[in-house]
Short mmCIF file of C-alpha atoms in Angstrom, two decimals:
data_model
loop_
_atom_site.label_atom_id
_atom_site.label_comp_id
_atom_site.label_asym_id
_atom_site.label_seq_id
_atom_site.Cartn_x
_atom_site.Cartn_y
_atom_site.Cartn_z
CA MET A 1 -17.70 -8.24 -13.33
CA THR A 2 -15.22 -10.74 -11.90
CA GLY A 3 -12.06 -12.51 -12.94
CA THR A 4 -10.68 -10.33 -15.72
CA THR A 5 -11.85 -7.29 -17.61
CA PRO A 6 -12.55 -7.65 -21.35
CA ALA A 7 -9.30 -7.87 -23.36
CA LEU A 8 -9.46 -4.24 -24.45
CA PHE A 9 -5.83 -3.48 -23.58
CA THR A 10 -2.60 -5.35 -24.18
CA VAL A 11 0.00 -6.45 -21.69
CA ASP A 12 2.13 -3.56 -22.94
CA ASP A 13 -0.65 -1.13 -21.99
CA TYR A 14 -0.74 -2.52 -18.45
CA ARG A 15 3.06 -2.57 -18.19
CA ALA A 16 3.17 1.09 -19.24
CA ARG A 17 0.54 1.98 -16.63
CA MET A 18 2.49 0.26 -13.86
CA GLU A 19 5.72 1.99 -14.93
CA ARG A 20 3.88 5.31 -14.97
CA ALA A 21 2.54 4.63 -11.48
CA VAL A 22 6.02 3.87 -10.14
CA ARG A 23 7.35 7.13 -11.61
CA ALA A 24 4.43 9.07 -10.14
CA ALA A 25 5.09 7.49 -6.74
CA ALA A 26 8.76 8.51 -6.88
CA ASP A 27 7.79 12.06 -7.84
CA ALA A 28 5.54 12.11 -4.77
CA GLY A 29 8.42 11.00 -2.55
CA LEU A 30 7.16 7.44 -2.11
CA ALA A 31 9.13 4.21 -2.31
CA GLY A 32 6.25 2.45 -4.02
CA LEU A 33 2.57 1.62 -4.21
CA LEU A 34 0.44 -1.11 -2.63
CA VAL A 35 -2.70 -1.72 -4.63
CA ALA A 36 -5.60 -3.71 -3.19
CA PRO A 37 -8.54 -5.15 -5.18
CA GLY A 38 -10.61 -2.37 -6.66
CA PRO A 39 -10.54 0.07 -9.57
CA ASP A 40 -6.81 0.83 -9.30
CA LEU A 41 -5.94 -2.87 -9.54
CA VAL A 42 -8.25 -3.31 -12.53
CA TRP A 43 -6.73 -0.29 -14.28
CA LEU A 44 -3.14 -1.36 -13.60
CA THR A 45 -3.43 -5.10 -14.34
CA GLY A 46 -6.86 -5.96 -15.77
CA TYR A 47 -7.43 -8.25 -12.78
CA GLU A 48 -10.44 -8.20 -10.49
CA PRO A 49 -10.58 -10.98 -7.89
CA PRO A 50 -13.70 -13.16 -7.91
CA ALA A 51 -14.83 -11.66 -4.59
CA ALA A 52 -13.58 -9.40 -1.85
CA THR A 53 -12.44 -11.63 1.02
CA GLU A 54 -10.26 -11.50 4.09
CA ARG A 55 -7.48 -13.21 2.13
CA LEU A 56 -4.77 -10.76 1.11
CA THR A 57 -4.45 -9.80 -2.55
CA LEU A 58 -2.00 -6.95 -3.12
CA LEU A 59 -0.06 -5.52 -6.05
CA VAL A 60 3.38 -4.27 -4.98
CA LEU A 61 4.99 -1.66 -7.24
CA THR A 62 8.49 -0.44 -6.34
CA ALA A 63 11.23 1.22 -8.36
CA GLY A 64 13.86 -1.10 -9.78
CA HIS A 65 11.81 -4.26 -9.24
CA ASP A 66 9.30 -6.18 -11.30
CA PRO A 67 5.68 -5.71 -10.24
CA VAL A 68 4.61 -8.40 -7.79
CA LEU A 69 1.05 -9.58 -7.23
CA VAL A 70 0.60 -11.34 -3.90
CA VAL A 71 -2.45 -13.56 -4.33
CA PRO A 72 -4.14 -16.47 -2.52
CA ALA A 73 -3.22 -19.79 -4.16
CA LEU A 74 -6.86 -20.68 -4.76
CA GLU A 75 -7.25 -17.51 -6.86
CA ALA A 76 -3.89 -17.69 -8.65
CA PRO A 77 -5.36 -19.26 -11.84
CA ASP A 78 -7.74 -16.30 -12.22
CA ALA A 79 -4.90 -13.85 -11.64
CA ALA A 80 -2.71 -15.63 -14.17
CA ALA A 81 -5.46 -15.24 -16.79
CA ALA A 82 -5.63 -11.45 -16.42
CA PRO A 83 -4.43 -9.53 -19.50
CA GLY A 84 -1.72 -7.79 -17.49
CA ALA A 85 -0.48 -10.98 -15.82
CA PRO A 86 2.52 -11.54 -18.16
CA ALA A 87 3.99 -8.30 -16.78
CA LEU A 88 3.61 -9.52 -13.18
CA ASP A 89 5.56 -11.75 -10.85
CA LEU A 90 2.78 -13.77 -9.18
CA ARG A 91 3.54 -14.83 -5.60
CA ASP A 92 0.81 -17.07 -4.25
CA TRP A 93 0.29 -18.12 -0.67
CA THR A 94 -1.73 -20.91 0.90
CA ASP A 95 -4.02 -20.84 3.91
CA GLY A 96 -1.98 -21.28 7.07
CA LYS A 97 0.93 -19.26 5.71
CA ASP A 98 1.63 -15.61 6.55
CA PRO A 99 0.95 -13.38 3.50
CA TYR A 100 2.07 -10.29 5.41
CA ALA A 101 5.57 -11.69 5.93
CA LEU A 102 5.65 -12.46 2.21
CA THR A 103 4.60 -8.90 1.39
CA ALA A 104 6.84 -7.21 3.97
CA ALA A 105 9.87 -8.95 2.46
CA LEU A 106 9.18 -6.97 -0.73
CA LEU A 107 9.21 -3.63 1.09
CA GLU A 108 11.61 -1.50 3.10
CA ASP A 109 11.11 -0.39 6.64
CA ARG A 110 11.52 3.35 7.20
CA ALA A 111 10.06 4.00 3.74
CA GLY A 112 6.80 5.55 2.62
CA TYR A 113 4.21 3.81 0.45
CA GLY A 114 0.95 4.77 -1.16
CA ILE A 115 -1.87 2.32 -0.50
CA SER A 116 -5.31 1.95 -2.03
CA ASP A 117 -8.05 3.84 -0.24
CA ASN A 118 -10.18 0.71 -0.17
CA ALA A 119 -7.52 -1.56 1.35
CA TRP A 120 -8.95 -3.34 4.36
CA ALA A 121 -7.82 -2.06 7.76
CA LEU A 122 -7.13 -5.73 8.60
CA HIS A 123 -4.41 -5.85 5.93
CA LEU A 124 -2.90 -2.40 6.54
CA LEU A 125 -2.64 -2.95 10.29
CA ALA A 126 -0.97 -6.33 9.73
CA LEU A 127 1.60 -4.72 7.42
CA GLN A 128 2.23 -1.97 9.95
CA ARG A 129 3.02 -4.61 12.57
CA LYS A 130 5.57 -6.16 10.21
CA LEU A 131 7.04 -2.78 9.22
CA PRO A 132 6.58 -0.52 12.26
CA ASP A 133 8.80 2.24 10.87
CA ALA A 134 7.19 2.39 7.43
CA SER A 135 4.55 4.99 6.61
CA PHE A 136 1.47 4.68 4.44
CA ALA A 137 -0.59 7.29 2.59
CA SER A 138 -3.88 6.84 0.79
CA LEU A 139 -3.61 6.96 -2.99
CA THR A 140 -6.27 9.67 -3.18
CA ASP A 141 -4.07 11.90 -1.00
CA ALA A 142 -0.72 10.89 -2.46
CA LEU A 143 -1.54 10.37 -6.15
CA PRO A 144 -5.01 11.77 -6.80
CA MET A 145 -4.39 12.12 -10.55
CA LEU A 146 -3.02 8.60 -11.11
CA ARG A 147 -5.90 7.55 -13.40
CA ALA A 148 -7.14 11.02 -14.31
CA VAL A 149 -5.55 11.45 -17.76
CA LYS A 150 -7.00 8.97 -20.23
CA ASP A 151 -5.26 7.69 -23.34
CA GLU A 152 -6.95 7.46 -26.75
CA ALA A 153 -8.23 3.92 -26.19
CA GLU A 154 -9.79 4.91 -22.87
CA LEU A 155 -11.36 8.00 -24.43
CA LYS A 156 -12.99 5.83 -27.10
CA LEU A 157 -14.45 3.56 -24.42
CA LEU A 158 -15.76 6.53 -22.45
CA ALA A 159 -17.29 7.98 -25.62
CA ALA A 160 -18.99 4.65 -26.34
CA ALA A 161 -20.39 4.55 -22.81
CA GLY A 162 -21.63 8.12 -23.21
CA ALA A 163 -23.29 7.27 -26.53
CA ALA A 164 -25.06 4.33 -24.88
CA ALA A 165 -26.36 6.62 -22.13
CA ASP A 166 -27.54 9.07 -24.80
CA ALA A 167 -29.38 6.27 -26.60
CA THR A 168 -30.99 5.37 -23.28
CA PHE A 169 -32.30 8.92 -22.85
CA GLU A 170 -33.68 9.02 -26.38
CA GLU A 171 -35.68 5.88 -25.61
CA ILE A 172 -36.81 6.79 -22.08
CA ARG A 173 -38.33 10.07 -23.23
CA LYS A 174 -40.76 8.00 -25.35
CA VAL A 175 -42.19 6.00 -22.45
CA PRO A 176 -45.17 7.10 -20.32
CA PHE A 177 -44.23 8.95 -17.13
CA GLY A 178 -47.54 10.21 -15.74
CA GLY A 179 -49.34 7.71 -13.54
CA ARG A 180 -46.30 5.45 -13.08
CA ARG A 181 -44.03 5.10 -10.07
CA GLU A 182 -40.55 6.55 -10.05
CA ALA A 183 -39.27 3.00 -9.51
CA ASP A 184 -40.96 1.84 -12.72
CA VAL A 185 -39.18 4.46 -14.80
CA ALA A 186 -35.91 3.68 -13.01
CA ALA A 187 -36.31 0.01 -13.98
CA ASP A 188 -36.84 1.10 -17.59
CA LEU A 189 -33.62 3.11 -17.44
CA ALA A 190 -31.67 0.13 -16.10
CA ASP A 191 -33.07 -2.16 -18.80
CA LEU A 192 -32.19 0.34 -21.51
CA LEU A 193 -28.64 0.84 -20.26
CA ARG A 194 -28.13 -2.91 -20.42
CA ARG A 195 -29.76 -3.10 -23.85
CA PHE A 196 -27.24 -0.54 -25.10
CA GLY A 197 -24.27 -2.49 -23.79
CA HIS A 198 -23.77 -1.69 -20.12
CA SER A 199 -22.55 -4.63 -18.06
CA ARG A 200 -23.24 -2.80 -14.81
CA VAL A 201 -25.82 -0.19 -13.83
CA ASP A 202 -24.57 1.98 -10.97
CA PHE A 203 -27.54 4.33 -10.48
CA THR A 204 -30.90 5.28 -11.97
CA ILE A 205 -32.16 8.40 -10.19
CA VAL A 206 -35.76 9.29 -11.04
CA ALA A 207 -36.79 12.23 -8.86
CA ALA A 208 -40.25 13.65 -9.56
CA GLY A 209 -41.79 16.86 -8.26
CA PRO A 210 -40.53 17.77 -4.78
CA ASN A 211 -38.22 14.72 -4.80
CA GLY A 212 -36.20 16.50 -7.47
CA ALA A 213 -34.94 18.89 -4.80
CA ASN A 214 -32.89 15.98 -3.36
CA PRO A 215 -29.89 15.52 -5.70
CA HIS A 216 -29.38 11.86 -4.70
CA HIS A 217 -33.01 10.84 -4.31
CA GLU A 218 -33.57 7.10 -4.66
CA ALA A 219 -36.46 6.23 -6.93
CA GLY A 220 -39.40 5.05 -4.87
CA ASP A 221 -43.13 4.47 -4.91
CA ARG A 222 -44.15 8.06 -5.56
CA VAL A 223 -46.52 8.17 -8.53
CA ILE A 224 -45.36 10.69 -11.11
CA GLU A 225 -48.07 13.27 -11.76
CA ARG A 226 -48.88 15.62 -14.58
CA GLY A 227 -47.13 18.90 -13.84
CA ASP A 228 -44.07 17.22 -12.29
CA MET A 229 -40.53 18.18 -13.16
CA VAL A 230 -38.53 14.91 -13.22
CA VAL A 231 -34.75 14.67 -12.80
CA LEU A 232 -33.22 11.64 -14.56
CA ASP A 233 -29.63 10.82 -13.60
CA PHE A 234 -28.28 7.45 -14.70
CA GLY A 235 -25.10 5.59 -15.58
CA GLY A 236 -22.87 2.60 -15.10
CA LEU A 237 -20.08 0.70 -16.82
CA LYS A 238 -19.83 -0.39 -20.45
CA GLN A 239 -16.72 -2.40 -21.33
CA GLY A 240 -15.25 -1.38 -18.00
CA TYR A 241 -15.67 2.41 -18.44
CA GLY A 242 -18.28 4.72 -17.02
CA SER A 243 -21.27 6.70 -18.19
CA ASP A 244 -23.14 9.36 -16.23
CA THR A 245 -25.64 11.82 -17.61
CA THR A 246 -28.54 13.86 -16.27
CA ARG A 247 -31.48 15.40 -18.08
CA THR A 248 -34.57 17.00 -16.56
CA VAL A 249 -37.94 16.44 -18.21
CA HIS A 250 -41.43 17.73 -17.50
CA VAL A 251 -44.73 15.83 -17.54
CA GLY A 252 -47.03 18.03 -19.57
CA GLU A 253 -46.52 21.73 -20.14
CA PRO A 254 -44.21 23.46 -17.64
CA THR A 255 -44.94 26.76 -15.95
CA GLY A 256 -43.03 29.92 -16.76
CA GLU A 257 -41.01 29.61 -13.57
CA GLU A 258 -40.07 26.01 -14.32
CA ARG A 259 -38.90 26.99 -17.78
CA ARG A 260 -36.92 29.89 -16.33
CA VAL A 261 -35.13 27.73 -13.73
CA HIS A 262 -34.33 25.13 -16.36
CA ALA A 263 -32.94 27.83 -18.66
CA VAL A 264 -30.67 29.12 -15.88
CA VAL A 265 -29.27 25.64 -15.28
CA ARG A 266 -28.78 25.12 -19.02
CA GLU A 267 -26.87 28.41 -19.23
CA ALA A 268 -24.77 27.45 -16.20
CA GLN A 269 -23.95 24.07 -17.72
CA GLU A 270 -22.89 25.76 -20.94
CA ALA A 271 -20.73 28.24 -18.99
CA GLY A 272 -19.01 25.39 -17.15
CA PHE A 273 -18.36 23.59 -20.41
CA ARG A 274 -16.99 26.74 -22.08
CA ALA A 275 -14.56 27.21 -19.18
CA VAL A 276 -12.87 23.86 -19.90
CA ARG A 277 -9.43 24.17 -21.46
CA PRO A 278 -5.89 23.03 -20.62
CA GLY A 279 -4.25 24.84 -17.73
CA VAL A 280 -7.48 26.08 -16.17
CA ALA A 281 -7.93 25.04 -12.54
CA CYS A 282 -10.76 22.61 -11.76
CA GLN A 283 -12.27 25.18 -9.42
CA ASP A 284 -12.59 27.69 -12.26
CA VAL A 285 -15.04 25.41 -14.06
CA ASP A 286 -17.08 25.26 -10.87
CA ARG A 287 -16.90 29.03 -10.52
CA ALA A 288 -18.06 29.63 -14.10
CA ALA A 289 -21.16 27.46 -13.67
CA ARG A 290 -21.90 28.70 -10.16
CA ALA A 291 -21.68 32.37 -11.15
CA VAL A 292 -24.56 31.99 -13.62
CA ILE A 293 -26.81 30.45 -11.00
CA ALA A 294 -25.82 33.00 -8.35
CA ASP A 295 -26.40 35.92 -10.70
CA ALA A 296 -29.89 34.59 -11.40
CA GLY A 297 -30.66 34.63 -7.66
CA TYR A 298 -30.51 30.87 -7.04
CA GLY A 299 -27.00 30.56 -5.59
CA GLU A 300 -28.11 29.07 -2.29
CA TYR A 301 -29.95 26.33 -4.15
CA PHE A 302 -26.89 24.96 -5.96
CA ILE A 303 -25.74 22.65 -3.16
CA HIS A 304 -23.08 20.37 -4.62
CA ARG A 305 -19.85 20.51 -6.63
CA THR A 306 -20.05 21.05 -10.37
CA GLY A 307 -18.45 17.74 -11.29
CA HIS A 308 -16.37 14.63 -10.70
CA GLY A 309 -13.96 12.57 -12.74
CA ILE A 310 -15.01 9.37 -14.49
CA GLY A 311 -13.14 6.36 -15.86
CA VAL A 312 -13.10 2.78 -14.57
CA THR A 313 -15.40 4.11 -11.85
CA THR A 314 -18.24 6.58 -12.23
CA HIS A 315 -16.86 8.88 -9.50
CA GLU A 316 -13.12 9.55 -9.22
CA PRO A 317 -10.65 12.46 -9.30
CA PRO A 318 -10.47 15.15 -10.53
CA TYR A 319 -13.26 16.90 -8.64
CA VAL A 320 -14.65 20.12 -10.08
CA VAL A 321 -15.12 22.04 -6.87
CA GLU A 322 -14.02 25.24 -5.13
CA GLY A 323 -10.57 24.80 -3.64
CA GLU A 324 -9.36 22.27 -6.23
CA GLU A 325 -6.46 24.01 -7.95
CA GLN A 326 -5.40 21.01 -10.06
CA PRO A 327 -4.95 22.33 -13.62
CA LEU A 328 -6.85 20.62 -16.40
CA VAL A 329 -4.79 18.40 -18.71
CA PRO A 330 -5.80 17.02 -22.12
CA GLY A 331 -7.31 13.58 -21.62
CA MET A 332 -9.00 14.32 -18.30
CA CYS A 333 -12.69 13.37 -18.25
CA PHE A 334 -15.26 14.68 -15.78
CA SER A 335 -18.88 15.68 -15.41
CA VAL A 336 -20.22 19.21 -15.65
CA GLU A 337 -23.53 19.05 -13.77
CA PRO A 338 -24.86 22.21 -12.15
CA GLY A 339 -28.31 22.16 -10.59
CA ILE A 340 -30.94 24.17 -8.77
CA TYR A 341 -32.93 22.50 -5.98
CA LEU A 342 -35.98 24.27 -4.56
CA PRO A 343 -37.01 22.46 -1.35
CA GLY A 344 -40.53 21.07 -1.37
CA ARG A 345 -41.06 22.08 -4.99
CA PHE A 346 -38.75 20.73 -7.72
CA GLY A 347 -35.18 20.43 -8.92
CA VAL A 348 -33.30 20.76 -12.19
CA ARG A 349 -29.93 19.28 -13.14
CA ILE A 350 -28.19 18.95 -16.52
CA GLU A 351 -25.05 16.82 -16.81
CA ASP A 352 -22.61 15.91 -19.55
CA ILE A 353 -19.29 14.11 -19.40
CA VAL A 354 -16.59 16.36 -20.85
CA THR A 355 -13.04 15.55 -21.89
CA VAL A 356 -10.27 18.12 -22.06
CA THR A 357 -8.80 18.56 -25.55
CA GLY A 358 -5.73 20.42 -26.74
CA ASP A 359 -7.57 23.72 -26.93
CA GLY A 360 -10.83 23.33 -25.01
CA GLY A 361 -13.33 20.63 -24.17
CA ARG A 362 -15.44 18.02 -25.95
CA ARG A 363 -18.74 16.70 -24.70
CA LEU A 364 -19.29 12.94 -24.59
CA ASN A 365 -23.07 13.41 -24.27
CA ASP A 366 -25.03 14.96 -27.11
CA THR A 367 -28.73 14.69 -26.27
CA THR A 368 -30.72 17.90 -26.14
CA ARG A 369 -30.26 20.11 -23.13
CA GLU A 370 -33.60 21.83 -23.74
CA LEU A 371 -36.49 21.08 -21.40
CA VAL A 372 -38.14 17.97 -22.82
CA VAL A 373 -41.89 17.54 -22.36
CA VAL A 374 -43.01 13.93 -21.78
CA ASP A 375 -46.41 12.27 -21.34
#
């Protein structure tokens, strides 16, 4: 996706987001925000540069001033076409000019600014040379919840992405698994995600048998065999918003132990979901899911956090993990995805995207969480 995002939001939506970001920066004790190309820039303005280059593109948000987008002259027409552009003061620069002097003139020395995590070191170091007494903090550290609470329009887009991922699972469970490579099934998943409206596929994990004990296994040439447990974790972007779901299937009839492990994970996933409600700390959702697995004797085999936020990226704050005391707020969206991973044998993971409501949580994935038997 390049140029601009689909016109799903109005200029007023983008203006409100930028105003909200400026207020959040002030509350965090910052003079403003510097936003480089990436998900924050897309969310705030609807603009995504044609390609990441060494030329500086930077959104400058400071209190009491109009938002300014510093942009290379050769990319200014694309920036001007972005849906949020009417709310921006575009300042273009040509090759041979100093974009850092242009940007520094918009800032104050001896002030603190939040800057995108993915800003190039080249650009940050150049700004530091221009403003040696200014300080800079990563947005994840300074404003981790900037994009975390979704509005109604965003929730609808996330629900549509989740429904497309559900439709993908309903179709993939019909295809043959036994005798085919993991990579073949992964290709099927990618094709189905696109068929159901995804513009970008971020991952298609197909982890069969012992490979299922690796949570981030990359689908390879292993031939799926009868008797394999197979973890399917897949997602991407539809209309600029993310999907991410995991279901675990079995080729042929599972053993009693495999059914038992799957049942524990299903119970843990349900416990995590039931823990979701406003005011609860993120870590308490993790604790609720983890307690089920620990009580069943598999605690050491649950080796990752219970979840991560999702929005214009498939992984973003909030993180559902021990030590994260951020309270849940209506509109937050994140995964609940406990798992058990038995080295050399098999793994099980079940994942839904959940949004916080006024009195609890709502799943954005609705496919069965029972152990599905495939051919």
